[in-house]
Amino acid sequence: MRIAVLMKQTFDTAAIISLDANGQIERQGVNLIINPYDEFAVEEALRLKEKHGGEVTVISAGAPETQDAMLQALAMGADKAILVTDDNMAGSDEYAAALVLSKVLGGLEFDLLLAGWRAVDDGSAQVAVRVAELLGLPQVNVVTSLTIEDAKAVATRDIEGGSEVVEVPLPALITAQKGLNEPRYPTMRGIMQAKKKPFQKLSLSELGLDAAQIAPKVKAISYFLPAPRAACKLVPGEAPEAARELCRILRETAKII
Amino acid sequence: MAKGIWIFAEHRDGKIKKVTLELLSAGRKLAKETGEEVSALLFGKGVSGLASTLAEYGADKVYLADDDMLAQYTTDAYSKALSDLIMEKEPSLLLIGCTVLGRDLAARVAQKVKTCLMSDCTGVELSGGQLVFVRPVYAGKAFVKAVCPELKPVMATVRPNVLIADEPRAGRGAEVVNVAVYLEKTDLRQVIKEVVMQISTRPELTEANIIVSGGRGMKGPENYKILEELADVLGAAVGASRAAVDSGWIPQSFQVGQTGKTVSPALYIACGISGSTMHLAGMSSSKCIVAINKDPEADIFKVADYGIVGDLFEVVPLLTEECKKLLAS
């Protein structure tokens, strides 16, 4: 089975976010990681390969340093990496990212497309779905369990208040939710092997795209940080008094209960 | 020429979701400034009875697509029916609740009609004649204001609980327009084999007005009972931090945080939660935060409005009793 996995490099989830002198998100000094949801997608691809045989290709569009995250995916066991990196892509939106990734996938043969259901940086949860639409693939989003048989995917997905089991014909897009699996750590052997695996870097022009085609439609006007919260008011007293006083505050001051 | 503000009406168990009512109110406010009409999109099977609720909350028009193939939500059916309607009527704005369903639908539709989509917005305003959207990035550790000036319709998903639904106007009517649905069985590739709902009398986490949440300090799965008791007195949902979920004490669907759910309740009661950056990212937009923790140095006290430094096993049951008394009086 040929499996393609879309991945993105993001800020470490523990990163403290600040703004630089130009009011943009400060990127200096922030650790970069594989988007945690994409890590579930990579792991799932590896498990499916172990079960059914085949090949796993990881694909990303991003800055040159994205290669570090992709090397980690190769070290986990992915077979090939394709990174689209181009100065013209800076500031691109979901529409543009999806166009770029769909061009890469259009040149590949695959049976299954996996991705994280959202990235923890922009949280927009659009790119993989847009790619699926561009390629005419069915999708199952926010998946916590997946089996592949007879050219079909059977996936359990989160819905509000429960879950549902959905079947779709392959090729299809499946997006990973936490709970799907526990991603493995790369082994030392894996890390050594990763450096020898095929790693293709592409520019926009090599994909037949130009800067105008990926010009962002969504324009950021400004970034801001959440307003600092007022200092915490500690409710004094032993537990019984404190509980009574808190209850009174929630009723009379905060007017919530 | 203005072509209208559209609100996708999400419903479950024969009831319109709260986030839809919030969006109708937001739509009305925008309509006042733009002079546009507010339309609700009601999709499903046998759902025409819900049109009156949509009218009372502010819809001038209800586009009703009542069809066997829309009885259950599937991406293919709903995204095709909705994008067909958009291409026919060309609205200027489409708002959808940022729910599991809304996210799944909105991104697919946005690509079908080749427009932009602002995900998970916490604010929509008209400024200098253009629509400005506020949305969190890095799980709420920062926000961006963004516009999409070139494409129509502008689409956005809006987070539940961040906008306020106005009181309904009893007797307010709306024109109901039946929408033809052009769906063939072959259009639908998703087959729903099974739906499993957790039986719970508590509200859904992302929609709850009050959340009682527990972390590592809960020490074990059996202790969640004391949070459930408080939650039931307050009509609240129960949540958890990643530490509690990773320890296997409570299912992942309860997790609040950067790799869990993002919530914005009126009141968030954090019990035995230290307040890691990842957890704070998911709940710091709560309007009022109460922290109960033994450790006075815990980071949760940096974001809390009110705090009790104490043993949650002692404090929470007392709080439950006090709330019970207060609510009974």
mmCIF file of C-alpha atoms in Angstrom, chain B residues 49-245:
data_model
loop_
_atom_site.group_PDB
_atom_site.id
_atom_site.type_symbol
_atom_site.label_atom_id
_atom_site.label_comp_id
_atom_site.label_asym_id
_atom_site.label_seq_id
_atom_site.Cartn_x
_atom_site.Cartn_y
_atom_site.Cartn_z
ATOM 1 C CA GLY B 49 -40.377 22.637 12.385
ATOM 2 C CA LEU B 50 -37.079 24.248 13.413
ATOM 3 C CA ALA B 51 -37.569 27.191 11.028
ATOM 4 C CA SER B 52 -39.685 29.113 13.550
ATOM 5 C CA THR B 53 -36.856 29.060 16.123
ATOM 6 C CA LEU B 54 -34.449 30.425 13.519
ATOM 7 C CA ALA B 55 -36.942 33.199 12.714
ATOM 8 C CA GLU B 56 -37.379 34.124 16.375
ATOM 9 C CA TYR B 57 -33.621 34.438 16.786
ATOM 10 C CA GLY B 58 -33.254 36.708 13.776
ATOM 11 C CA ALA B 59 -33.457 34.932 10.401
ATOM 12 C CA ASP B 60 -35.364 36.887 7.740
ATOM 13 C CA LYS B 61 -35.309 33.893 5.449
ATOM 14 C CA VAL B 62 -34.824 30.178 5.976
ATOM 15 C CA TYR B 63 -33.428 28.096 3.137
ATOM 16 C CA LEU B 64 -34.843 24.672 3.862
ATOM 17 C CA ALA B 65 -33.201 21.631 2.268
ATOM 18 C CA ASP B 66 -35.266 18.673 3.414
ATOM 19 C CA ASP B 67 -34.056 15.471 1.822
ATOM 20 C CA ASP B 68 -33.548 11.799 2.664
ATOM 21 C CA MET B 69 -29.897 12.098 1.751
ATOM 22 C CA LEU B 70 -29.414 14.855 4.315
ATOM 23 C CA ALA B 71 -30.974 12.822 7.144
ATOM 24 C CA GLN B 72 -27.492 12.082 8.510
ATOM 25 C CA TYR B 73 -24.541 14.415 8.177
ATOM 26 C CA THR B 74 -21.985 13.259 5.647
ATOM 27 C CA THR B 75 -19.297 15.511 4.229
ATOM 28 C CA ASP B 76 -20.145 14.698 0.628
ATOM 29 C CA ALA B 77 -23.902 15.285 0.883
ATOM 30 C CA TYR B 78 -23.818 18.445 2.973
ATOM 31 C CA SER B 79 -20.873 20.057 1.211
ATOM 32 C CA LYS B 80 -22.407 19.514 -2.223
ATOM 33 C CA ALA B 81 -25.872 20.753 -1.219
ATOM 34 C CA LEU B 82 -24.399 23.817 0.474
ATOM 35 C CA SER B 83 -21.947 24.733 -2.257
ATOM 36 C CA ASP B 84 -24.643 24.335 -4.946
ATOM 37 C CA LEU B 85 -26.773 26.831 -3.033
ATOM 38 C CA ILE B 86 -23.877 29.265 -2.584
ATOM 39 C CA MET B 87 -23.090 29.207 -6.281
ATOM 40 C CA GLU B 88 -26.733 29.865 -7.137
ATOM 41 C CA LYS B 89 -27.407 32.676 -4.669
ATOM 42 C CA GLU B 90 -23.940 34.181 -4.132
ATOM 43 C CA PRO B 91 -24.168 35.373 -0.524
ATOM 44 C CA SER B 92 -21.576 37.819 0.770
ATOM 45 C CA LEU B 93 -20.922 36.103 4.103
ATOM 46 C CA LEU B 94 -21.413 32.598 5.471
ATOM 47 C CA LEU B 95 -20.994 31.868 9.177
ATOM 48 C CA ILE B 96 -20.813 28.329 10.535
ATOM 49 C CA GLY B 97 -20.362 27.193 14.138
ATOM 50 C CA CYS B 98 -16.872 25.927 14.855
ATOM 51 C CA THR B 99 -18.065 22.501 15.931
ATOM 52 C CA VAL B 100 -16.791 19.119 14.763
ATOM 53 C CA LEU B 101 -19.464 19.166 12.050
ATOM 54 C CA GLY B 102 -18.903 22.821 11.199
ATOM 55 C CA ARG B 103 -15.171 22.419 10.743
ATOM 56 C CA ASP B 104 -15.574 19.335 8.569
ATOM 57 C CA LEU B 105 -18.157 21.017 6.363
ATOM 58 C CA ALA B 106 -16.717 24.525 6.125
ATOM 59 C CA ALA B 107 -13.259 23.652 4.805
ATOM 60 C CA ARG B 108 -14.684 21.357 2.145
ATOM 61 C CA VAL B 109 -17.261 23.941 1.020
ATOM 62 C CA ALA B 110 -14.692 26.756 1.009
ATOM 63 C CA GLN B 111 -12.560 24.781 -1.404
ATOM 64 C CA LYS B 112 -15.552 23.788 -3.561
ATOM 65 C CA VAL B 113 -16.541 27.421 -4.043
ATOM 66 C CA LYS B 114 -12.883 28.544 -4.106
ATOM 67 C CA THR B 115 -13.039 31.056 -1.327
ATOM 68 C CA CYS B 116 -11.262 31.817 1.923
ATOM 69 C CA LEU B 117 -12.280 30.516 5.315
ATOM 70 C CA MET B 118 -11.447 32.031 8.682
ATOM 71 C CA SER B 119 -11.398 29.158 11.161
ATOM 72 C CA ASP B 120 -12.357 29.184 14.808
ATOM 73 C CA CYS B 121 -13.054 32.920 15.034
ATOM 74 C CA THR B 122 -13.677 34.593 18.349
ATOM 75 C CA GLY B 123 -14.895 37.841 16.811
ATOM 76 C CA VAL B 124 -16.374 39.292 13.621
ATOM 77 C CA GLU B 125 -16.707 43.025 13.114
ATOM 78 C CA LEU B 126 -17.298 45.511 10.347
ATOM 79 C CA SER B 127 -14.486 48.033 10.236
ATOM 80 C CA GLY B 128 -13.973 50.627 7.504
ATOM 81 C CA GLY B 129 -16.476 48.832 5.306
ATOM 82 C CA GLN B 130 -14.743 45.474 5.478
ATOM 83 C CA LEU B 131 -15.290 42.404 7.575
ATOM 84 C CA VAL B 132 -12.514 41.860 10.077
ATOM 85 C CA PHE B 133 -12.156 38.489 11.740
ATOM 86 C CA VAL B 134 -10.378 37.819 15.016
ATOM 87 C CA ARG B 135 -8.997 34.337 15.460
ATOM 88 C CA PRO B 136 -6.670 32.664 17.939
ATOM 89 C CA VAL B 137 -3.342 31.251 16.801
ATOM 90 C CA TYR B 138 -0.995 29.041 18.823
ATOM 91 C CA ALA B 139 -4.058 27.788 20.670
ATOM 92 C CA GLY B 140 -4.996 31.203 21.982
ATOM 93 C CA LYS B 141 -1.498 32.260 23.047
ATOM 94 C CA ALA B 142 -1.877 35.001 20.408
ATOM 95 C CA PHE B 143 -4.600 36.370 18.160
ATOM 96 C CA VAL B 144 -4.657 37.619 14.590
ATOM 97 C CA LYS B 145 -7.000 40.087 12.927
ATOM 98 C CA ALA B 146 -7.468 39.140 9.303
ATOM 99 C CA VAL B 147 -9.485 40.061 6.237
ATOM 100 C CA CYS B 148 -10.354 38.414 2.952
ATOM 101 C CA PRO B 149 -11.089 41.356 0.660
ATOM 102 C CA GLU B 150 -11.159 39.671 -2.741
ATOM 103 C CA LEU B 151 -13.282 36.552 -2.583
ATOM 104 C CA LYS B 152 -16.979 35.927 -1.990
ATOM 105 C CA PRO B 153 -18.563 34.639 0.034
ATOM 106 C CA VAL B 154 -16.276 35.270 2.959
ATOM 107 C CA MET B 155 -16.624 32.175 5.116
ATOM 108 C CA ALA B 156 -15.891 31.809 8.799
ATOM 109 C CA THR B 157 -16.367 29.253 11.516
ATOM 110 C CA VAL B 158 -17.035 30.859 14.885
ATOM 111 C CA ARG B 159 -16.274 29.293 18.225
ATOM 112 C CA PRO B 160 -19.266 28.475 20.460
ATOM 113 C CA ASN B 161 -19.754 30.610 23.598
ATOM 114 C CA VAL B 162 -17.786 33.684 22.454
ATOM 115 C CA LEU B 163 -20.747 35.618 21.027
ATOM 116 C CA ILE B 164 -23.938 36.294 22.913
ATOM 117 C CA ALA B 165 -27.317 35.134 21.648
ATOM 118 C CA ASP B 166 -30.005 37.806 21.969
ATOM 119 C CA GLU B 167 -33.348 36.955 23.493
ATOM 120 C CA PRO B 168 -35.718 35.446 20.911
ATOM 121 C CA ARG B 169 -38.633 37.545 19.658
ATOM 122 C CA ALA B 170 -41.697 35.393 19.999
ATOM 123 C CA GLY B 171 -43.871 35.390 16.911
ATOM 124 C CA ARG B 172 -41.203 36.821 14.602
ATOM 125 C CA GLY B 173 -41.591 35.136 11.232
ATOM 126 C CA ALA B 174 -39.325 34.298 8.315
ATOM 127 C CA GLU B 175 -39.894 33.410 4.702
ATOM 128 C CA VAL B 176 -39.196 29.705 4.202
ATOM 129 C CA VAL B 177 -37.674 28.882 0.833
ATOM 130 C CA ASN B 178 -37.512 25.246 -0.173
ATOM 131 C CA VAL B 179 -34.178 24.355 -1.707
ATOM 132 C CA ALA B 180 -33.894 21.738 -4.405
ATOM 133 C CA VAL B 181 -31.215 19.181 -3.566
ATOM 134 C CA TYR B 182 -29.316 17.710 -6.486
ATOM 135 C CA LEU B 183 -27.784 14.632 -4.923
ATOM 136 C CA GLU B 184 -27.291 11.212 -6.441
ATOM 137 C CA LYS B 185 -26.403 8.143 -4.413
ATOM 138 C CA THR B 186 -23.088 8.061 -6.299
ATOM 139 C CA ASP B 187 -22.220 11.522 -4.945
ATOM 140 C CA LEU B 188 -22.063 10.099 -1.448
ATOM 141 C CA ARG B 189 -18.951 8.135 -0.689
ATOM 142 C CA GLN B 190 -19.122 8.129 3.110
ATOM 143 C CA VAL B 191 -21.196 5.306 4.554
ATOM 144 C CA ILE B 192 -22.006 5.651 8.233
ATOM 145 C CA LYS B 193 -21.842 2.172 9.695
ATOM 146 C CA GLU B 194 -22.443 2.959 13.333
ATOM 147 C CA VAL B 195 -23.035 5.896 15.685
ATOM 148 C CA VAL B 196 -22.173 5.542 19.366
ATOM 149 C CA MET B 197 -23.345 8.315 21.669
ATOM 150 C CA GLN B 198 -22.130 8.556 25.225
ATOM 151 C CA ILE B 199 -25.162 8.743 27.436
ATOM 152 C CA SER B 200 -24.667 11.857 29.493
ATOM 153 C CA THR B 201 -26.991 14.310 31.091
ATOM 154 C CA ARG B 202 -24.176 16.849 31.223
ATOM 155 C CA PRO B 203 -23.659 19.510 28.543
ATOM 156 C CA GLU B 204 -21.069 19.027 25.821
ATOM 157 C CA LEU B 205 -17.648 20.364 26.842
ATOM 158 C CA THR B 206 -17.239 22.979 24.095
ATOM 159 C CA GLU B 207 -20.758 24.347 24.642
ATOM 160 C CA ALA B 208 -20.924 24.208 28.429
ATOM 161 C CA ASN B 209 -21.476 27.386 30.402
ATOM 162 C CA ILE B 210 -19.601 25.943 33.388
ATOM 163 C CA ILE B 211 -16.796 23.357 33.371
ATOM 164 C CA VAL B 212 -15.389 21.505 36.369
ATOM 165 C CA SER B 213 -11.992 20.157 35.395
ATOM 166 C CA GLY B 214 -9.479 17.880 37.108
ATOM 167 C CA GLY B 215 -5.780 17.269 36.615
ATOM 168 C CA ARG B 216 -2.908 15.281 38.051
ATOM 169 C CA GLY B 217 -4.040 16.228 41.548
ATOM 170 C CA MET B 218 -7.084 13.951 41.119
ATOM 171 C CA LYS B 219 -4.715 11.017 41.805
ATOM 172 C CA GLY B 220 -6.938 8.366 40.207
ATOM 173 C CA PRO B 221 -10.005 7.664 38.058
ATOM 174 C CA GLU B 222 -12.276 6.928 41.027
ATOM 175 C CA ASN B 223 -11.877 10.470 42.339
ATOM 176 C CA TYR B 224 -13.556 12.073 39.339
ATOM 177 C CA LYS B 225 -16.798 11.269 41.138
ATOM 178 C CA ILE B 226 -16.336 14.295 43.388
ATOM 179 C CA LEU B 227 -16.000 16.552 40.332
ATOM 180 C CA GLU B 228 -19.051 14.961 38.738
ATOM 181 C CA GLU B 229 -21.070 15.691 41.861
ATOM 182 C CA LEU B 230 -20.109 19.377 41.730
ATOM 183 C CA ALA B 231 -20.748 19.433 37.972
ATOM 184 C CA ASP B 232 -24.224 18.004 38.425
ATOM 185 C CA VAL B 233 -25.151 20.587 41.035
ATOM 186 C CA LEU B 234 -23.983 23.390 38.705
ATOM 187 C CA GLY B 235 -25.292 21.871 35.459
ATOM 188 C CA ALA B 236 -21.678 21.823 34.310
ATOM 189 C CA ALA B 237 -19.535 19.675 32.026
ATOM 190 C CA VAL B 238 -16.522 17.741 33.322
ATOM 191 C CA GLY B 239 -13.097 18.328 31.794
ATOM 192 C CA ALA B 240 -9.545 17.151 32.361
ATOM 193 C CA SER B 241 -5.956 18.117 31.777
ATOM 194 C CA ARG B 242 -3.597 16.126 29.605
ATOM 195 C CA ALA B 243 -1.891 14.650 32.679
ATOM 196 C CA ALA B 244 -5.150 13.029 33.778
ATOM 197 C CA VAL B 245 -5.930 11.765 30.272
#
